[in-house]
Tab-separated table of C-alpha atoms and ligand atoms in Angstrom:
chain	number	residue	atom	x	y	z
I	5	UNK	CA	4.642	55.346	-31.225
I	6	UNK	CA	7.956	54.350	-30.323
I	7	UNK	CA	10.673	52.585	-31.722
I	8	UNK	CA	11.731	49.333	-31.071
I	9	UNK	CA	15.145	46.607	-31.529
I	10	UNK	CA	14.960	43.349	-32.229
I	11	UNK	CA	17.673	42.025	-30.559
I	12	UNK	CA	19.325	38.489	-31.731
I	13	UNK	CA	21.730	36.215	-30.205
I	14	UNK	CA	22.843	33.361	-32.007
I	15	UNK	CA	24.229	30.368	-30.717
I	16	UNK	CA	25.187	27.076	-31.804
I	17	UNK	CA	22.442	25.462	-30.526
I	18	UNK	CA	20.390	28.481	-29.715
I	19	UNK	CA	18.900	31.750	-30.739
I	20	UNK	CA	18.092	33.913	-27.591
I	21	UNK	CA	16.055	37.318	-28.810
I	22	UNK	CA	14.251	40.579	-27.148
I	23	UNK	CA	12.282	43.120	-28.523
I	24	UNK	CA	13.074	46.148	-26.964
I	25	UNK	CA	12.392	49.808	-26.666
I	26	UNK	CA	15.742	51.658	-26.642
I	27	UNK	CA	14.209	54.883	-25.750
I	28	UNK	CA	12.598	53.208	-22.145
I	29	UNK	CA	14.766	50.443	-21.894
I	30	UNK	CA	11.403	48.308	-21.932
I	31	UNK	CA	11.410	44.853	-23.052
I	32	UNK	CA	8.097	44.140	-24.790
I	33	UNK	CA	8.962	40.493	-25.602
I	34	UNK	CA	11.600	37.946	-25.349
I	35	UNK	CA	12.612	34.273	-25.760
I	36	UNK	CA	14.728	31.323	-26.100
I	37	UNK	CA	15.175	28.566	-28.867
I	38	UNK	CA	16.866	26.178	-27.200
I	39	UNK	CA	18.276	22.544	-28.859
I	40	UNK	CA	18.134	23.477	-32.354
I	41	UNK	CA	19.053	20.402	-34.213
I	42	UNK	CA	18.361	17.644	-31.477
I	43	UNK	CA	15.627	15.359	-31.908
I	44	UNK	CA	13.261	17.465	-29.484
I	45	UNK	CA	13.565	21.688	-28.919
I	46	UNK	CA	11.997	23.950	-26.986
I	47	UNK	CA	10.883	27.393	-27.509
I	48	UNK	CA	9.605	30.121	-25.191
I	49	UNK	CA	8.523	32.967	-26.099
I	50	UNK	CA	7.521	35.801	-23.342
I	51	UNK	CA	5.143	39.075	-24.439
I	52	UNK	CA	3.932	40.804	-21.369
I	53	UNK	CA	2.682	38.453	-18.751
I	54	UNK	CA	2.188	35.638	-21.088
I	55	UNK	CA	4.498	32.386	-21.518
I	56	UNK	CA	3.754	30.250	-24.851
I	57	UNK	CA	5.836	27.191	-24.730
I	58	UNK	CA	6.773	24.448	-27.893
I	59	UNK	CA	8.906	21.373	-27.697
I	60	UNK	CA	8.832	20.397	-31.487
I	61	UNK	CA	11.786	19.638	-33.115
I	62	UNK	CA	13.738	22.715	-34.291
I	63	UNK	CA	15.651	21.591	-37.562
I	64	UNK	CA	17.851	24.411	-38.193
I	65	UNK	CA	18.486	28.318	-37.371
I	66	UNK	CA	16.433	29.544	-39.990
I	67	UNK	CA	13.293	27.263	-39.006
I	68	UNK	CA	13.962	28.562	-35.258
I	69	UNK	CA	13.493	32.018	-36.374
I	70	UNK	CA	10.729	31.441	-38.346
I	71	UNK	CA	8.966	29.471	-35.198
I	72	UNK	CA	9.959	32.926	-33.655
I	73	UNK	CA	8.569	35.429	-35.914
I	74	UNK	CA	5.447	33.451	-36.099
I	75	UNK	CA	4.936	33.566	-32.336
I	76	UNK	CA	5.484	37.333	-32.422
I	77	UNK	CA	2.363	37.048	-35.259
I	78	UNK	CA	0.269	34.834	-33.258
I	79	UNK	CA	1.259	35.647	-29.423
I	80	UNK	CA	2.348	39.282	-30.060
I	81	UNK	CA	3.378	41.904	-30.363
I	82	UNK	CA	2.510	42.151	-34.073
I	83	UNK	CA	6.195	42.903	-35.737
I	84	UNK	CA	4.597	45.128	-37.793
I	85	UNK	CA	3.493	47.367	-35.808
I	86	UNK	CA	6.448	47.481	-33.578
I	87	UNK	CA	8.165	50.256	-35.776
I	88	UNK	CA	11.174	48.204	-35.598
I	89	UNK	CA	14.081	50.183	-36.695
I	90	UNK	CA	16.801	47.853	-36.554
I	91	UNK	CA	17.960	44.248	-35.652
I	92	UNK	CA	21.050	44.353	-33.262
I	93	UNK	CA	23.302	41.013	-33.655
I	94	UNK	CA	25.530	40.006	-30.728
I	95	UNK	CA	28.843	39.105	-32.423
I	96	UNK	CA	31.387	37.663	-30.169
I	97	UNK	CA	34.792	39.000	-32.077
I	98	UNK	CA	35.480	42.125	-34.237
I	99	UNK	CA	38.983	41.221	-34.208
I	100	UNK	CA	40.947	44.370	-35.571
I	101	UNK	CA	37.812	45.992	-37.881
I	102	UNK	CA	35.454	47.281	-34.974
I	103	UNK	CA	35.745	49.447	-31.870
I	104	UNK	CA	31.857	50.882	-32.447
I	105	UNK	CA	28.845	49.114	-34.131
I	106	UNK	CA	28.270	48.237	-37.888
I	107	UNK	CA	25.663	48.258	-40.204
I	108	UNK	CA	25.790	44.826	-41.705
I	109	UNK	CA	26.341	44.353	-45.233
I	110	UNK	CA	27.940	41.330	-47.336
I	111	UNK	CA	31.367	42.818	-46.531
I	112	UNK	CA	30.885	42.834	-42.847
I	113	UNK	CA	29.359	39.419	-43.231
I	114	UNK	CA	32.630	38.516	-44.843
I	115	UNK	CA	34.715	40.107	-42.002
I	116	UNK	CA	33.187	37.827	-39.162
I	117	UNK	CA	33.469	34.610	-41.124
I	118	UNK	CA	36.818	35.686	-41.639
I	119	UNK	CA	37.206	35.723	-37.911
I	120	UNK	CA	35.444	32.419	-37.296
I	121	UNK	CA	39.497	30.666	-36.534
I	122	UNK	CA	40.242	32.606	-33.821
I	123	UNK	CA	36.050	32.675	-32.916
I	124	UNK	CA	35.264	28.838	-33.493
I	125	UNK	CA	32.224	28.387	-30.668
I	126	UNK	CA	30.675	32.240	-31.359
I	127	UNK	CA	31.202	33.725	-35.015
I	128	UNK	CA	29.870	31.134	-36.949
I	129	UNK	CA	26.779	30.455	-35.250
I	130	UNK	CA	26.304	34.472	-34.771
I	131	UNK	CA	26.920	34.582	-38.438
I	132	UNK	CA	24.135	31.841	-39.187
I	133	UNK	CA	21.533	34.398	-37.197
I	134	UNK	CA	22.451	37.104	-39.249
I	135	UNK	CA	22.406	35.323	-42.784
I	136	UNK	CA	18.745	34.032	-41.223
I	137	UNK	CA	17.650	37.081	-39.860
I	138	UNK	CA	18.288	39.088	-42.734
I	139	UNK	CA	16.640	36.600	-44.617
I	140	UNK	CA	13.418	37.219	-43.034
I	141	UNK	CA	13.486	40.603	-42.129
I	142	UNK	CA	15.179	42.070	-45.494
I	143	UNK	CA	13.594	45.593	-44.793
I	144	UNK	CA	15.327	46.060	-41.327
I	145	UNK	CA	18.801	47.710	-41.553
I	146	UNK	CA	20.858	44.891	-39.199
I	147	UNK	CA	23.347	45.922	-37.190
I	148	UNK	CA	26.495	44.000	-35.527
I	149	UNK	CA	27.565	44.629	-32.056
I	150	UNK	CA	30.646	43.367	-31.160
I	151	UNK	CA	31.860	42.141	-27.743
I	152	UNK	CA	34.849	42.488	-28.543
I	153	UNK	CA	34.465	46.495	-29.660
I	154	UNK	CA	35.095	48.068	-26.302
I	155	UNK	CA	38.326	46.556	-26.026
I	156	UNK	CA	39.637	47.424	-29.684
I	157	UNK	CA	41.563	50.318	-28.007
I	158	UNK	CA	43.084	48.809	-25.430
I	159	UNK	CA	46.198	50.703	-24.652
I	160	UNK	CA	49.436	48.302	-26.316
I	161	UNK	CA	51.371	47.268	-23.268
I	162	UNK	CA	47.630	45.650	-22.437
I	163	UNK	CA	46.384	44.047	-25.829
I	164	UNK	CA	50.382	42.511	-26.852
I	165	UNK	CA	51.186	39.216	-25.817
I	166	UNK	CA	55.385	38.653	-24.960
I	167	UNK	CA	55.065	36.106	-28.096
I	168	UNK	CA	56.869	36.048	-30.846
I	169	UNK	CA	56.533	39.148	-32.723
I	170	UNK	CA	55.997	37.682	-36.137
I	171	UNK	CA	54.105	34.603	-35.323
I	172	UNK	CA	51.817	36.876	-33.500
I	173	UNK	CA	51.394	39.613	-36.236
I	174	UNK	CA	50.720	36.794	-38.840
I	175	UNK	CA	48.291	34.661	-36.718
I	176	UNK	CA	46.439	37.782	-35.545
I	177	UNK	CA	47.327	36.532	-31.759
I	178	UNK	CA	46.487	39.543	-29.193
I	179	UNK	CA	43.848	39.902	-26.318
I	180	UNK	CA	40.802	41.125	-28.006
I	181	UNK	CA	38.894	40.549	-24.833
I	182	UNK	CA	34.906	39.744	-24.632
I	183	UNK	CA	31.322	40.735	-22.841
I	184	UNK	CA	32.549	44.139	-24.055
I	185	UNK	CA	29.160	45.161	-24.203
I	186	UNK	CA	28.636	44.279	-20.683
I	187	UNK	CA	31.851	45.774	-19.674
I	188	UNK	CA	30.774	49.338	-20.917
I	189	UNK	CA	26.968	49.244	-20.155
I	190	UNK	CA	27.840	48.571	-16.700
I	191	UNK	CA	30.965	51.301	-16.165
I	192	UNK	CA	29.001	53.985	-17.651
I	193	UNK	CA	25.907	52.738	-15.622
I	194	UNK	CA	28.285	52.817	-12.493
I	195	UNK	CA	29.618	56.266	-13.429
I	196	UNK	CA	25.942	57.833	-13.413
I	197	UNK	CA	25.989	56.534	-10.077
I	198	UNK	CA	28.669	57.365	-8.122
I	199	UNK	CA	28.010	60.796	-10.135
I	200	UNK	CA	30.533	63.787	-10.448
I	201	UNK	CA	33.367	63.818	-12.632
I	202	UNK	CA	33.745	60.877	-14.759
I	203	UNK	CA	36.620	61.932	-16.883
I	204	UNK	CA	39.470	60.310	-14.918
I	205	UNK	CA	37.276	57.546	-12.802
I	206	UNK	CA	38.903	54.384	-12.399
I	207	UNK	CA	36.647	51.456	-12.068
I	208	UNK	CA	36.989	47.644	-12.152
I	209	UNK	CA	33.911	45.473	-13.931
I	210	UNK	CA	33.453	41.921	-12.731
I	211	UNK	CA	31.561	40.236	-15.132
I	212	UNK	CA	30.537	37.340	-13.060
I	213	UNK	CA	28.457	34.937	-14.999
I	214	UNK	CA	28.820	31.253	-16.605
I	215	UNK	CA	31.909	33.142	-18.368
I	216	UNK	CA	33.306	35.372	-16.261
I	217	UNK	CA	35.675	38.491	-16.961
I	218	UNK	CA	37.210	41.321	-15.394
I	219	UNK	CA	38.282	44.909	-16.809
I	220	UNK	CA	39.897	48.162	-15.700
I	221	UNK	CA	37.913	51.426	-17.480
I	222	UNK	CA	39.712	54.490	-16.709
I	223	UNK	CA	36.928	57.179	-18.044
I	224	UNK	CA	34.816	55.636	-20.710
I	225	UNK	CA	38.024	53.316	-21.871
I	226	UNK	CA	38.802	50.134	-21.192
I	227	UNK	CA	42.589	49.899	-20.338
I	228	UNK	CA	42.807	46.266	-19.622
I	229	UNK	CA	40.621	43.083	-19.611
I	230	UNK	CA	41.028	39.489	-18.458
I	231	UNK	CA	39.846	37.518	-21.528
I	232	UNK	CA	42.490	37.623	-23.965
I	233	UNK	CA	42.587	36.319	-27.804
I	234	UNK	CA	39.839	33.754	-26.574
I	235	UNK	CA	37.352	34.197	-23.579
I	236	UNK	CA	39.163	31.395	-22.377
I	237	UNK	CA	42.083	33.298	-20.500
I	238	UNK	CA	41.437	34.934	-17.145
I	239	UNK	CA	39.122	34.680	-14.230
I	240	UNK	CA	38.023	30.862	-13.008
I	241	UNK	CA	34.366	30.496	-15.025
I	242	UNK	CA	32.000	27.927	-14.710
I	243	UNK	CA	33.510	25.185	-17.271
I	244	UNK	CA	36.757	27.190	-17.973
I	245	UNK	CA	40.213	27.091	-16.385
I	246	UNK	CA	40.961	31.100	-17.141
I	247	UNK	CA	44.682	31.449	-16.255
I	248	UNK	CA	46.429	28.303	-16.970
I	249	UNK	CA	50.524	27.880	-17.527
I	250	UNK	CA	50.701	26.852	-21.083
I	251	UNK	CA	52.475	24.059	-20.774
I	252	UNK	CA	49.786	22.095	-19.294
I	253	UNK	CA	49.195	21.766	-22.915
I	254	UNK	CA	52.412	20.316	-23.794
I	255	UNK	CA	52.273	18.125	-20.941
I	256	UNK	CA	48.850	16.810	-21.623
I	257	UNK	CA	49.561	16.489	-25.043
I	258	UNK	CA	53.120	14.442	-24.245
I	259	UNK	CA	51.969	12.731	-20.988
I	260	UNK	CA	48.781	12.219	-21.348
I	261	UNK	CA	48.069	11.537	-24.921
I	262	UNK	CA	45.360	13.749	-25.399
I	263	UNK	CA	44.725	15.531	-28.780
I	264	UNK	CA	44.467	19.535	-29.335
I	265	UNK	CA	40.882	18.875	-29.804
I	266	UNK	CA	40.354	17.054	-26.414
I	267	UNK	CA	42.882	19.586	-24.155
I	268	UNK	CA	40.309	22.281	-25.602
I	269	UNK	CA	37.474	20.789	-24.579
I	270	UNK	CA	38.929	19.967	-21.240
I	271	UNK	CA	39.692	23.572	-20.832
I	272	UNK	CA	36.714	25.305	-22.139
I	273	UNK	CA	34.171	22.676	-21.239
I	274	UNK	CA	35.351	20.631	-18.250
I	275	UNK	CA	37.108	22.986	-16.279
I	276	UNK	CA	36.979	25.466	-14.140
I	277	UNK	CA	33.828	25.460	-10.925
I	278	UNK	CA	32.861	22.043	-13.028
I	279	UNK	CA	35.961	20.652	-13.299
I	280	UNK	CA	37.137	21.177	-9.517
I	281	UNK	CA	33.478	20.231	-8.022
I	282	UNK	CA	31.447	18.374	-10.569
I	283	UNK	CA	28.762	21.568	-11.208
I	284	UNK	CA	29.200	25.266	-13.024
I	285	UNK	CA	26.259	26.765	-11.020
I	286	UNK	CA	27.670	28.284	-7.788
I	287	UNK	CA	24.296	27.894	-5.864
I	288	UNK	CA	25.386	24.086	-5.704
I	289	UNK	CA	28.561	24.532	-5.072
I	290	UNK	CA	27.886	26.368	-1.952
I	291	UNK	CA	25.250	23.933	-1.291
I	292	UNK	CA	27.953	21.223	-1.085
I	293	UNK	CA	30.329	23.526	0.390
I	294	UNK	CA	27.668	23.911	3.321
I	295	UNK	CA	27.513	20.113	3.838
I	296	UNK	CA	30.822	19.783	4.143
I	297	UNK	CA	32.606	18.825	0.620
I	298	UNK	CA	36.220	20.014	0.644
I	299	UNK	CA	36.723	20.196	-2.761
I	300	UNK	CA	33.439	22.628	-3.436
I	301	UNK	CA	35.143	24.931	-0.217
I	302	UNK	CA	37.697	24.910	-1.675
I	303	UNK	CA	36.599	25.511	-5.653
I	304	UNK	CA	34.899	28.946	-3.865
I	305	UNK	CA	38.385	30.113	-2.417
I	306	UNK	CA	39.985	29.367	-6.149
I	307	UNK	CA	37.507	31.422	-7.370
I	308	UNK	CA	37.653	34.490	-4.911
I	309	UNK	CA	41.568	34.064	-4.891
I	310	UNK	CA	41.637	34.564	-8.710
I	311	UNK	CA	38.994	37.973	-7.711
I	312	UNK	CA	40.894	39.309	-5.301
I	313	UNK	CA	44.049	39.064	-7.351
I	314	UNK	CA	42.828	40.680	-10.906
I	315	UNK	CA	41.636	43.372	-8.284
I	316	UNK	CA	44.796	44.159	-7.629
I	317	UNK	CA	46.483	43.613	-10.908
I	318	UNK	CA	43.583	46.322	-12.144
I	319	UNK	CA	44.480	48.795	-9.411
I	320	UNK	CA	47.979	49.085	-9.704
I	321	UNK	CA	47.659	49.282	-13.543
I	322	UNK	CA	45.270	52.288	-13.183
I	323	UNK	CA	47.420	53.510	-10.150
I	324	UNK	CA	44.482	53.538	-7.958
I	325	UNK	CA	40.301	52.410	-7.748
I	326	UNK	CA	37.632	54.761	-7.430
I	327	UNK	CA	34.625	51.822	-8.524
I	328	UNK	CA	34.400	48.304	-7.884
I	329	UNK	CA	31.103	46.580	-9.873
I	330	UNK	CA	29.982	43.161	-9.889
I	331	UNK	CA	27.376	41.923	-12.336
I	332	UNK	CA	25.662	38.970	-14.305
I	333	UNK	CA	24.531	35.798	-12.582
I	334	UNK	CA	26.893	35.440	-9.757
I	335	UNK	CA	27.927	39.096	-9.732
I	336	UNK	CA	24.286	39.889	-9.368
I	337	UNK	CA	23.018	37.237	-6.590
I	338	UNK	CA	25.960	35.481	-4.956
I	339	UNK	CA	26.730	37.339	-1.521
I	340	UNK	CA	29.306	34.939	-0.927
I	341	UNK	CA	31.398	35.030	-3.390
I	342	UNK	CA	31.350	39.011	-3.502
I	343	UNK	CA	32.372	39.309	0.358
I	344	UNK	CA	34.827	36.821	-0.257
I	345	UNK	CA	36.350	38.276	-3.146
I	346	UNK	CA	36.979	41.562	-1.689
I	347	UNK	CA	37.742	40.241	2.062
I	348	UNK	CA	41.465	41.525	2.983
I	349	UNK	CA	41.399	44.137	0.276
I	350	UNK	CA	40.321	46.803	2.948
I	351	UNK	CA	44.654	48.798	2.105
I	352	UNK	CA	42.575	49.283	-1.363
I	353	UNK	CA	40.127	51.514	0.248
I	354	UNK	CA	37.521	48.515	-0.400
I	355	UNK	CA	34.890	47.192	1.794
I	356	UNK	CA	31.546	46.401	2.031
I	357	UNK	CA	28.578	46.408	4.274
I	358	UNK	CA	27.281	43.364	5.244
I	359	UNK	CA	23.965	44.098	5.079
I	360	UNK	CA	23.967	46.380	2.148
I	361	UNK	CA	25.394	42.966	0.826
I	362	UNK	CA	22.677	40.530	1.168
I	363	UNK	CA	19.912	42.655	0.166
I	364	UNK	CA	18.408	41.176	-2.229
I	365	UNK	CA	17.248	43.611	-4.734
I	366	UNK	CA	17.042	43.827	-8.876
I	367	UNK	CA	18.430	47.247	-8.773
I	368	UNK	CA	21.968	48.992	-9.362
I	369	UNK	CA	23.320	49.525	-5.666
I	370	UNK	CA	25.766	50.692	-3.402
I	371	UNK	CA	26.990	47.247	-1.140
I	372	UNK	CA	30.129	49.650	-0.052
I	373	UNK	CA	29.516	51.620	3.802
I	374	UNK	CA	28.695	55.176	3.407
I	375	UNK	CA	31.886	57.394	2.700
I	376	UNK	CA	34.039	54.084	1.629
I	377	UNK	CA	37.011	55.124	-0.227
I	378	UNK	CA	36.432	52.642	-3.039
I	379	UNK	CA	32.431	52.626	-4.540
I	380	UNK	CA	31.255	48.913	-4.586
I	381	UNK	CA	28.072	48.688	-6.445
I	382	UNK	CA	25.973	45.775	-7.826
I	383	UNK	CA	24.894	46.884	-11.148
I	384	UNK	CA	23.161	44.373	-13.309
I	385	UNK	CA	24.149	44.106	-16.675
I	386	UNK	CA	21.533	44.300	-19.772
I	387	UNK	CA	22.977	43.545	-23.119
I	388	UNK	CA	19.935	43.386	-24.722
I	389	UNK	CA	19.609	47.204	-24.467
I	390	UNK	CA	23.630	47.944	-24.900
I	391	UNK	CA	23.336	46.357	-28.066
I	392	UNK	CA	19.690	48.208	-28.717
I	393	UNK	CA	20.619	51.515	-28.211
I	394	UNK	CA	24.152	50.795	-30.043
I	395	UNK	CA	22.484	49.458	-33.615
I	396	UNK	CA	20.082	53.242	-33.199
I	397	UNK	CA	23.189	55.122	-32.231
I	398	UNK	CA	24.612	54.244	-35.342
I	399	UNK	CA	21.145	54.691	-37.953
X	427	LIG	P1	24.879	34.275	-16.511
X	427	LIG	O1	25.897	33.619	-17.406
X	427	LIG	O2	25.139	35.734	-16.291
X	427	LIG	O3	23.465	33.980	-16.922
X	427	LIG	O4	25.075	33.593	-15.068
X	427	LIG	C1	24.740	32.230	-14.854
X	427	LIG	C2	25.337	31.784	-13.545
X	427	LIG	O5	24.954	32.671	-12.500
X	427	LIG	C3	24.838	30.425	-13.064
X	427	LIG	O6	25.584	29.388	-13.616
X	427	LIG	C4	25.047	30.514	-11.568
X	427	LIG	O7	26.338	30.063	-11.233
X	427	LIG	C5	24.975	31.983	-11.275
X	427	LIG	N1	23.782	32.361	-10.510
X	427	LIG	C6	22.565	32.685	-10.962
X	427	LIG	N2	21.733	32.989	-9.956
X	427	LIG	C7	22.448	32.858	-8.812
X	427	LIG	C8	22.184	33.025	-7.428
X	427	LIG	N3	20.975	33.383	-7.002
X	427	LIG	N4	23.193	32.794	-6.564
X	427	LIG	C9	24.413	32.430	-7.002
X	427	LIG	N5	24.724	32.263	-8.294
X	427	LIG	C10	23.764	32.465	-9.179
């Protein structure tokens, strides 16, 4: 029979998983843990055709994936008989260690605890799956994926920040990027599209989701990304500013009286498409844009303005665009936003057919006209099966 990867992302309050066959890229059985900690939770757990829902209370991580393994006993598929070879971990940041995958050992646990300063909302939480995880399923080799990995190599001029040399060697302070996994499971997914020569194609990724982040791959290598030593910096996200002058801190923090902890929660968590119309989900937005709210018409042309100018930052940096791809949630489904963020760009050699456009389909496609100079695709991402085939690449 095949082999399978149990895939594990662990939140703060979550624990999202997939079982997965790296081989087919078939997902036998996923789920969600949802409000571990609070005084009700709420699993679901999905095997085939078949939904089991719970709403007890959830304590901690390691009783959430013990609910979890149980269902995969009870509901199936039986774990073991699933010739699992490995558990993949989605880790957040890598810092300077990884550009690949890792086998996870107490060293590599040290390494991402390490990282938990400049990581605060991902590595310890990822870290509390993988001290669960490995817990339970001691006879599994585990394996860290990074999302930061893909953008270890970025080329210098990209990764350095014009900060003080010293303060930034000593703090560790550099873009390290994020949804690296994303980011290369969609240009080499793109690549195998457009077909041909891949060696020298340029592409741009537009990671469009709640987070939301751009890169330029030139080949298979990321030369530049829009999240930088946090995945706050960048593209306007659903709760996050991205690009912000600094000094709104200082002035904030002088004017306004606010304290470090309460700027960073205003720019991480009440910003961005929430902070400028009240929701983070674009389908309102455009509702309220449609009924006439000015603030939601214009949140949409913040958004596509920020688009259409990382576009082309990316293109002049790579000195030319052979591949435009949008993907996750908005990238995926959200017509609007992708004609407006590439309306006016047509000097770039990118445009896109209207109709190919609103098509609705779950497939990777072409949205550019036949012979366009640029490829625009929709490919939808799957991280579940980046990370997958990563931890058996590495066994
Ligand atoms: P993700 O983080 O990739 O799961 O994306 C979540 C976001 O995708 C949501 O907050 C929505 O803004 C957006 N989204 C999901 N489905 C649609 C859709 N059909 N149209 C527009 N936006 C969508």
């Amino acid at each position: 029979m095949s082999s399978t990867v149990l895939v594990i992302n662990s939140g703060s309050s979550s624990i999202k998983y997939q079982l997965v066959d790296p081989a087919s890229g078939e997902s036998l059985a996923s789920g969600l843990v949802e409000r571990i900690g609070e005084s009700e939770g709420h699993v679901k757990h999905r095997a085939g055709s078949e939904t089991t829902e719970l709403h007890d209370p959830v304590p901690d991580h390691a009783n959430g994936m013990r609910t979890v393994l149980g269902l995969f006993e009870k509901v199936g598929p039986v774990l073991a008989d699933a010739n699992i070879v490995a558990v993949g971990h989605r880790v957040v940041q890598g810092g300077e260690y990884y550009d690949g995958p890792v086998l996870v050992d107490d060293e590599v646990v040290g390494v991402i605890d390490r990282l938990s300063p400049v990581a605060p909302l991902h590595n310890p939480p990822n870290l509390t799956g993988i001290r669960v995880a490995r817990e339970l399923l001691p006879d599994v080799p585990h394996v860290a994926v990074f999302d930061t990995a893909f953008f270890r190599n970025l080329p210098a001029p990209a990764a350095t920040y014009a900060l003080n040399r010293e303060v930034a060697e000593r703090y560790k302070v550099r873009r390290y990027g994020a949804h690296g996994t994303s980011h290369q499971y969609v240009s080499a997914r793109a690549a195998e599209l457009v077909g041909g020569d891949s060696a020298n194609l340029r592409q741009i990724v537009l990671h469009l989701g709640n987070g939301a982040s751009a890169s330029a791959v030139v080949g298979a290598h990321a030369v530049d990304t829009s999240m930088g030593l946090t995945p706050l910096e960048g593209l306007v996200m659903g709760t996050r500013t991205g690009d912000i002058d600094p000094a709104v801190v200082f002035h904030l923090a002088r004017n306004a009286g606010m304290s470090i902890d309460e700027i960073d929660d205003l720019l991480n968590k009440r910003s961005g498409m929430k902070g400028l119309t009240g929701h983070n989900d674009l389908r309102q937005v455009h509702r309220l844009a449609e009924s006439g709210d000015e603030a939601a018409t214009l949140a949409v042309e913040v958004y596509a303005h920020r688009l259409r100018k990382y576009i082309g930052a990316y293109a002049a940096v790579m000195g030319g665009l052979d591949v435009l791809s949008f993907t996750a949630g908005v990238g995926e489904n959200d017509t609007i936003v992708r004609a407006r963020a590439v309306a006016g760009l047509e000097f770039l050699g990118v445009e896109i057919d209207e109709a190919r456009n609103e098509a609705r389909s779950k497939e990777a496609r072409f949205i550019s006209p036949d012979g366009a100079r640029v490829a625009v695709l929709v490919v939808p991402t799957n991280e579940e099966l980046a990370i997958a085939r990563q931890a058996v690449s590495l066994l």
